[in-house]
Short mmCIF file of N, CA, C and O in Angstrom, two decimals:
data_model
loop_
_atom_site.label_atom_id
_atom_site.label_comp_id
_atom_site.label_asym_id
_atom_site.label_seq_id
_atom_site.Cartn_x
_atom_site.Cartn_y
_atom_site.Cartn_z
N MET A 1 -52.88 -53.90 5.85
CA MET A 1 -53.18 -52.49 5.92
C MET A 1 -54.70 -52.31 5.99
O MET A 1 -55.44 -52.90 5.25
N VAL A 2 -55.13 -51.49 6.90
CA VAL A 2 -56.56 -51.30 7.13
C VAL A 2 -57.17 -50.37 6.09
O VAL A 2 -58.17 -50.68 5.48
N ALA A 3 -56.61 -49.24 5.91
CA ALA A 3 -57.06 -48.28 4.89
C ALA A 3 -55.81 -47.75 4.21
O ALA A 3 -54.88 -47.32 4.89
N ARG A 4 -55.77 -47.81 2.91
CA ARG A 4 -54.56 -47.45 2.18
C ARG A 4 -54.08 -46.04 2.54
O ARG A 4 -54.82 -45.08 2.41
N GLY A 5 -52.83 -45.97 3.02
CA GLY A 5 -52.23 -44.67 3.30
C GLY A 5 -52.55 -44.09 4.67
O GLY A 5 -52.12 -43.00 4.98
N PHE A 6 -53.28 -44.82 5.52
CA PHE A 6 -53.63 -44.32 6.85
C PHE A 6 -53.14 -45.27 7.92
O PHE A 6 -53.15 -46.48 7.74
N SER A 7 -52.72 -44.72 9.05
CA SER A 7 -52.31 -45.51 10.22
C SER A 7 -53.28 -45.23 11.36
O SER A 7 -53.58 -44.07 11.65
N PHE A 8 -53.76 -46.28 12.00
CA PHE A 8 -54.63 -46.14 13.16
C PHE A 8 -53.73 -46.03 14.39
O PHE A 8 -52.95 -46.93 14.67
N THR A 9 -53.82 -44.90 15.11
CA THR A 9 -52.83 -44.57 16.14
C THR A 9 -53.49 -44.08 17.43
O THR A 9 -54.70 -43.96 17.52
N ARG A 10 -52.62 -43.74 18.37
CA ARG A 10 -53.08 -43.12 19.62
C ARG A 10 -53.12 -41.59 19.52
O ARG A 10 -53.20 -40.90 20.52
N ALA A 11 -53.06 -41.07 18.32
CA ALA A 11 -53.15 -39.61 18.12
C ALA A 11 -54.48 -39.11 18.69
O ALA A 11 -55.46 -39.85 18.75
N THR A 12 -54.51 -37.85 19.09
CA THR A 12 -55.74 -37.29 19.65
C THR A 12 -56.63 -36.66 18.59
O THR A 12 -57.78 -36.33 18.86
N ARG A 13 -56.12 -36.48 17.37
CA ARG A 13 -56.90 -35.92 16.26
C ARG A 13 -56.62 -36.72 15.00
O ARG A 13 -55.53 -37.26 14.83
N HIS A 14 -57.59 -36.77 14.10
CA HIS A 14 -57.36 -37.34 12.78
C HIS A 14 -56.58 -36.31 11.98
O HIS A 14 -56.92 -35.11 12.01
N THR A 15 -55.55 -36.73 11.24
CA THR A 15 -54.79 -35.81 10.42
C THR A 15 -54.55 -36.43 9.03
O THR A 15 -54.46 -37.64 8.89
N CYS A 16 -54.46 -35.57 8.05
CA CYS A 16 -54.22 -36.01 6.68
C CYS A 16 -53.32 -34.99 5.99
O CYS A 16 -53.52 -33.79 6.12
N SER A 17 -52.33 -35.50 5.25
CA SER A 17 -51.41 -34.61 4.54
C SER A 17 -51.70 -34.54 3.05
O SER A 17 -50.96 -33.90 2.31
N GLU A 18 -52.76 -35.21 2.60
CA GLU A 18 -53.09 -35.26 1.17
C GLU A 18 -54.42 -34.53 0.94
O GLU A 18 -55.49 -35.08 1.16
N LYS A 19 -54.33 -33.30 0.49
CA LYS A 19 -55.51 -32.46 0.33
C LYS A 19 -56.55 -33.06 -0.61
O LYS A 19 -57.75 -32.90 -0.41
N GLU A 20 -56.11 -33.83 -1.59
CA GLU A 20 -57.04 -34.42 -2.56
C GLU A 20 -57.92 -35.51 -1.95
O GLU A 20 -58.92 -35.91 -2.55
N LEU A 21 -57.62 -35.98 -0.76
CA LEU A 21 -58.44 -37.00 -0.10
C LEU A 21 -59.65 -36.41 0.64
O LEU A 21 -60.53 -37.14 1.06
N PHE A 22 -59.69 -35.10 0.80
CA PHE A 22 -60.79 -34.45 1.50
C PHE A 22 -62.02 -34.37 0.59
O PHE A 22 -61.91 -33.93 -0.55
N THR A 23 -63.17 -34.79 1.11
CA THR A 23 -64.42 -34.63 0.35
C THR A 23 -65.06 -33.29 0.65
O THR A 23 -65.83 -32.78 -0.17
N THR A 24 -64.79 -32.73 1.82
CA THR A 24 -65.14 -31.34 2.14
C THR A 24 -63.89 -30.72 2.75
O THR A 24 -63.09 -31.41 3.37
N PHE A 25 -63.72 -29.42 2.55
CA PHE A 25 -62.51 -28.77 3.04
C PHE A 25 -62.79 -27.30 3.29
O PHE A 25 -63.44 -26.64 2.49
N GLU A 26 -62.30 -26.82 4.43
CA GLU A 26 -62.34 -25.38 4.70
C GLU A 26 -60.99 -24.96 5.27
O GLU A 26 -60.45 -25.61 6.17
N PRO A 27 -60.41 -23.90 4.71
CA PRO A 27 -59.12 -23.42 5.21
C PRO A 27 -59.23 -22.93 6.65
O PRO A 27 -60.28 -22.46 7.08
N VAL A 28 -58.14 -23.06 7.38
CA VAL A 28 -58.05 -22.54 8.74
C VAL A 28 -57.07 -21.38 8.68
O VAL A 28 -55.92 -21.55 8.28
N SER A 29 -57.51 -20.20 9.06
CA SER A 29 -56.66 -19.02 8.89
C SER A 29 -56.16 -18.42 10.20
O SER A 29 -55.56 -17.37 10.20
N ASN A 30 -56.38 -19.10 11.29
CA ASN A 30 -56.01 -18.50 12.58
C ASN A 30 -54.68 -19.03 13.13
O ASN A 30 -54.45 -19.04 14.32
N ASP A 31 -53.79 -19.47 12.25
CA ASP A 31 -52.47 -19.97 12.65
C ASP A 31 -52.56 -21.07 13.71
O ASP A 31 -51.78 -21.11 14.65
N LYS A 32 -53.52 -21.96 13.55
CA LYS A 32 -53.68 -23.08 14.47
C LYS A 32 -52.51 -24.04 14.30
O LYS A 32 -52.09 -24.34 13.19
N LYS A 33 -51.97 -24.51 15.43
CA LYS A 33 -50.83 -25.44 15.39
C LYS A 33 -51.20 -26.73 16.09
O LYS A 33 -52.00 -26.75 17.02
N LEU A 34 -50.60 -27.81 15.61
CA LEU A 34 -50.80 -29.13 16.18
C LEU A 34 -49.52 -29.53 16.88
O LEU A 34 -48.44 -29.49 16.28
N CYS A 35 -49.61 -29.91 18.15
CA CYS A 35 -48.44 -30.33 18.92
C CYS A 35 -48.30 -31.85 18.84
O CYS A 35 -49.27 -32.58 19.01
N MET A 36 -47.08 -32.31 18.58
CA MET A 36 -46.81 -33.73 18.50
C MET A 36 -46.14 -34.25 19.76
O MET A 36 -45.66 -33.47 20.58
N GLY A 37 -46.11 -35.57 19.88
CA GLY A 37 -45.52 -36.21 21.06
C GLY A 37 -44.04 -35.92 21.23
O GLY A 37 -43.52 -36.01 22.34
N ASN A 38 -43.35 -35.57 20.17
CA ASN A 38 -41.91 -35.27 20.28
C ASN A 38 -41.66 -33.77 20.51
O ASN A 38 -40.56 -33.29 20.29
N SER A 39 -42.68 -33.04 20.92
CA SER A 39 -42.61 -31.62 21.29
C SER A 39 -42.46 -30.68 20.09
O SER A 39 -42.19 -29.50 20.28
N THR A 40 -42.61 -31.16 18.87
CA THR A 40 -42.59 -30.27 17.72
C THR A 40 -44.01 -29.86 17.37
O THR A 40 -44.97 -30.45 17.88
N THR A 41 -44.15 -28.84 16.54
CA THR A 41 -45.48 -28.39 16.12
C THR A 41 -45.54 -28.31 14.61
O THR A 41 -44.51 -28.14 13.94
N SER A 42 -46.74 -28.43 14.07
CA SER A 42 -47.00 -28.26 12.65
C SER A 42 -48.20 -27.35 12.49
O SER A 42 -49.10 -27.35 13.33
N ILE A 43 -48.22 -26.61 11.41
CA ILE A 43 -49.32 -25.68 11.15
C ILE A 43 -50.48 -26.44 10.52
O ILE A 43 -50.30 -27.21 9.58
N VAL A 44 -51.68 -26.23 11.07
CA VAL A 44 -52.91 -26.80 10.51
C VAL A 44 -53.40 -25.82 9.45
O VAL A 44 -53.67 -24.67 9.74
N GLU A 45 -53.50 -26.32 8.21
CA GLU A 45 -53.87 -25.45 7.09
C GLU A 45 -55.35 -25.51 6.75
O GLU A 45 -55.85 -24.68 6.00
N GLY A 46 -56.04 -26.51 7.28
CA GLY A 46 -57.47 -26.63 7.00
C GLY A 46 -58.05 -27.82 7.73
O GLY A 46 -57.36 -28.52 8.46
N LYS A 47 -59.36 -28.03 7.53
CA LYS A 47 -60.02 -29.19 8.13
C LYS A 47 -61.20 -29.58 7.25
O LYS A 47 -61.67 -28.79 6.43
N GLY A 48 -61.64 -30.81 7.42
CA GLY A 48 -62.76 -31.28 6.61
C GLY A 48 -63.06 -32.74 6.83
O GLY A 48 -62.70 -33.32 7.84
N LYS A 49 -63.69 -33.33 5.83
CA LYS A 49 -64.16 -34.71 5.89
C LYS A 49 -63.35 -35.58 4.93
O LYS A 49 -63.07 -35.17 3.80
N VAL A 50 -62.97 -36.78 5.41
CA VAL A 50 -62.24 -37.75 4.59
C VAL A 50 -62.98 -39.07 4.68
O VAL A 50 -63.38 -39.50 5.76
N VAL A 51 -63.19 -39.73 3.55
CA VAL A 51 -63.84 -41.04 3.51
C VAL A 51 -62.77 -42.09 3.23
O VAL A 51 -62.09 -42.04 2.18
N LEU A 52 -62.60 -43.03 4.17
CA LEU A 52 -61.63 -44.12 4.00
C LEU A 52 -62.32 -45.33 3.41
O LEU A 52 -63.42 -45.69 3.82
N LYS A 53 -61.67 -45.97 2.48
CA LYS A 53 -62.15 -47.24 1.94
C LYS A 53 -61.36 -48.34 2.63
O LYS A 53 -60.15 -48.48 2.43
N LEU A 54 -62.04 -49.12 3.48
CA LEU A 54 -61.39 -50.17 4.26
C LEU A 54 -61.18 -51.42 3.42
O LEU A 54 -61.87 -51.64 2.41
N THR A 55 -60.24 -52.25 3.83
CA THR A 55 -59.95 -53.48 3.09
C THR A 55 -61.13 -54.44 3.11
O THR A 55 -61.21 -55.33 2.27
N SER A 56 -62.06 -54.26 4.04
CA SER A 56 -63.25 -55.10 4.11
C SER A 56 -64.28 -54.69 3.04
O SER A 56 -65.30 -55.35 2.89
N GLY A 57 -64.03 -53.57 2.34
CA GLY A 57 -64.96 -53.08 1.35
C GLY A 57 -65.89 -52.00 1.88
O GLY A 57 -66.60 -51.34 1.12
N LYS A 58 -65.89 -51.80 3.18
CA LYS A 58 -66.74 -50.77 3.79
C LYS A 58 -66.05 -49.42 3.73
O LYS A 58 -64.86 -49.33 3.48
N GLU A 59 -66.82 -48.37 3.98
CA GLU A 59 -66.28 -47.01 4.03
C GLU A 59 -66.43 -46.45 5.43
O GLU A 59 -67.40 -46.74 6.12
N LEU A 60 -65.47 -45.67 5.85
CA LEU A 60 -65.48 -45.01 7.15
C LEU A 60 -65.29 -43.52 6.91
O LEU A 60 -64.28 -43.10 6.34
N THR A 61 -66.27 -42.71 7.31
CA THR A 61 -66.19 -41.26 7.14
C THR A 61 -65.63 -40.63 8.40
O THR A 61 -66.16 -40.83 9.50
N LEU A 62 -64.56 -39.89 8.24
CA LEU A 62 -63.94 -39.17 9.35
C LEU A 62 -64.27 -37.69 9.21
O LEU A 62 -64.07 -37.10 8.14
N ASN A 63 -64.79 -37.09 10.27
CA ASN A 63 -65.12 -35.66 10.30
C ASN A 63 -64.05 -34.91 11.07
O ASN A 63 -63.34 -35.48 11.90
N GLU A 64 -63.96 -33.61 10.82
CA GLU A 64 -63.01 -32.75 11.53
C GLU A 64 -61.56 -33.23 11.39
O GLU A 64 -60.77 -33.16 12.33
N VAL A 65 -61.22 -33.73 10.21
CA VAL A 65 -59.84 -34.17 9.93
C VAL A 65 -59.01 -32.92 9.67
O VAL A 65 -59.41 -32.04 8.92
N LEU A 66 -57.85 -32.85 10.32
CA LEU A 66 -56.97 -31.69 10.15
C LEU A 66 -56.04 -31.91 8.96
O LEU A 66 -55.46 -32.99 8.81
N TYR A 67 -55.92 -30.89 8.12
CA TYR A 67 -54.99 -30.94 7.00
C TYR A 67 -53.66 -30.34 7.43
O TYR A 67 -53.58 -29.15 7.76
N VAL A 68 -52.63 -31.18 7.46
CA VAL A 68 -51.29 -30.78 7.86
C VAL A 68 -50.35 -31.26 6.75
O VAL A 68 -50.00 -32.44 6.70
N SER A 69 -49.97 -30.36 5.86
CA SER A 69 -49.25 -30.77 4.65
C SER A 69 -47.84 -31.30 4.92
O SER A 69 -47.31 -32.04 4.10
N ASP A 70 -47.24 -30.95 6.05
CA ASP A 70 -45.86 -31.41 6.28
C ASP A 70 -45.78 -32.74 7.03
O ASP A 70 -44.69 -33.19 7.36
N PHE A 71 -46.90 -33.41 7.26
CA PHE A 71 -46.88 -34.75 7.85
C PHE A 71 -46.46 -35.76 6.79
O PHE A 71 -46.76 -35.61 5.62
N ARG A 72 -45.78 -36.82 7.21
CA ARG A 72 -45.42 -37.88 6.29
C ARG A 72 -46.45 -39.00 6.28
O ARG A 72 -46.50 -39.79 5.36
N LYS A 73 -47.30 -39.07 7.33
CA LYS A 73 -48.32 -40.11 7.43
C LYS A 73 -49.68 -39.48 7.69
O LYS A 73 -49.77 -38.41 8.27
N ASN A 74 -50.71 -40.19 7.27
CA ASN A 74 -52.07 -39.81 7.60
C ASN A 74 -52.47 -40.61 8.82
O ASN A 74 -52.27 -41.83 8.85
N LEU A 75 -53.00 -39.95 9.84
CA LEU A 75 -53.28 -40.62 11.11
C LEU A 75 -54.77 -40.63 11.43
O LEU A 75 -55.46 -39.63 11.26
N VAL A 76 -55.24 -41.78 11.90
CA VAL A 76 -56.61 -41.92 12.39
C VAL A 76 -56.52 -42.15 13.89
O VAL A 76 -55.79 -43.02 14.37
N SER A 77 -57.25 -41.37 14.65
CA SER A 77 -57.24 -41.44 16.11
C SER A 77 -58.17 -42.56 16.59
O SER A 77 -59.38 -42.48 16.41
N ARG A 78 -57.59 -43.57 17.21
CA ARG A 78 -58.41 -44.64 17.78
C ARG A 78 -59.31 -44.11 18.89
O ARG A 78 -60.45 -44.52 19.02
N SER A 79 -58.79 -43.18 19.70
CA SER A 79 -59.60 -42.67 20.82
C SER A 79 -60.83 -41.91 20.32
O SER A 79 -61.90 -42.00 20.92
N LEU A 80 -60.70 -41.17 19.21
CA LEU A 80 -61.87 -40.49 18.65
C LEU A 80 -62.88 -41.49 18.10
O LEU A 80 -64.09 -41.31 18.24
N LEU A 81 -62.40 -42.55 17.47
CA LEU A 81 -63.31 -43.58 16.98
C LEU A 81 -64.04 -44.25 18.14
O LEU A 81 -65.24 -44.48 18.09
N ASN A 82 -63.30 -44.57 19.21
CA ASN A 82 -63.90 -45.19 20.39
C ASN A 82 -64.93 -44.27 21.04
O ASN A 82 -65.96 -44.71 21.51
N LYS A 83 -64.64 -42.98 21.06
CA LYS A 83 -65.53 -41.99 21.66
C LYS A 83 -66.88 -41.97 20.94
O LYS A 83 -67.90 -41.68 21.54
N HIS A 84 -66.87 -42.28 19.67
CA HIS A 84 -68.10 -42.28 18.87
C HIS A 84 -68.64 -43.69 18.68
O HIS A 84 -69.24 -44.01 17.66
N VAL A 85 -68.38 -44.55 19.65
CA VAL A 85 -68.93 -45.91 19.72
C VAL A 85 -68.59 -46.73 18.47
O VAL A 85 -69.43 -47.37 17.88
N PHE A 86 -67.34 -46.69 18.08
CA PHE A 86 -66.88 -47.48 16.96
C PHE A 86 -66.39 -48.81 17.50
O PHE A 86 -65.57 -48.85 18.41
N ALA A 87 -66.90 -49.92 17.00
CA ALA A 87 -66.50 -51.24 17.48
C ALA A 87 -65.30 -51.73 16.68
O ALA A 87 -65.31 -51.71 15.45
N TRP A 88 -64.27 -52.17 17.39
CA TRP A 88 -63.06 -52.67 16.75
C TRP A 88 -63.09 -54.18 16.68
O TRP A 88 -63.26 -54.85 17.69
N PHE A 89 -62.93 -54.70 15.51
CA PHE A 89 -62.76 -56.13 15.31
C PHE A 89 -61.51 -56.28 14.46
O PHE A 89 -61.56 -56.15 13.24
N LEU A 90 -60.38 -56.49 15.10
CA LEU A 90 -59.11 -56.49 14.40
C LEU A 90 -58.56 -57.88 14.20
O LEU A 90 -58.59 -58.72 15.11
N SER A 91 -58.05 -58.14 13.04
CA SER A 91 -57.18 -59.28 12.83
C SER A 91 -55.79 -58.67 12.62
O SER A 91 -55.60 -57.48 12.83
N SER A 92 -54.85 -59.42 12.19
CA SER A 92 -53.51 -58.86 12.04
C SER A 92 -53.43 -57.82 10.93
O SER A 92 -52.58 -56.94 10.97
N THR A 93 -54.30 -57.87 9.95
CA THR A 93 -54.18 -56.92 8.84
C THR A 93 -55.48 -56.26 8.44
O THR A 93 -55.50 -55.46 7.53
N ARG A 94 -56.59 -56.57 9.09
CA ARG A 94 -57.87 -56.04 8.63
C ARG A 94 -58.73 -55.51 9.76
O ARG A 94 -58.66 -55.97 10.88
N LEU A 95 -59.55 -54.56 9.44
CA LEU A 95 -60.57 -54.03 10.33
C LEU A 95 -61.90 -54.41 9.72
O LEU A 95 -62.15 -54.18 8.55
N PHE A 96 -62.77 -55.05 10.49
CA PHE A 96 -64.04 -55.53 9.96
C PHE A 96 -65.19 -54.66 10.43
O PHE A 96 -65.18 -54.11 11.47
#
């Protein structure tokens, strides 16, 4: 596992369902919805910053993370990380 409780995916946005993991948070009041690959939608309740503690001991700060309380998983967008020049060095279980 790369970061406890998070999955690195092909999602287009970082999402988190655990409000206590946000280091900064602002509610979203404009009924913003997030569309999923299976054509369902979820309400975005807020956004903010989340700091992941990686198994390598390093920290990764994610900005503009969407708070979606009805998600079962927390998702990290690989494409957003790549867009911000994040270098991937993957083994089977770790990100370095």
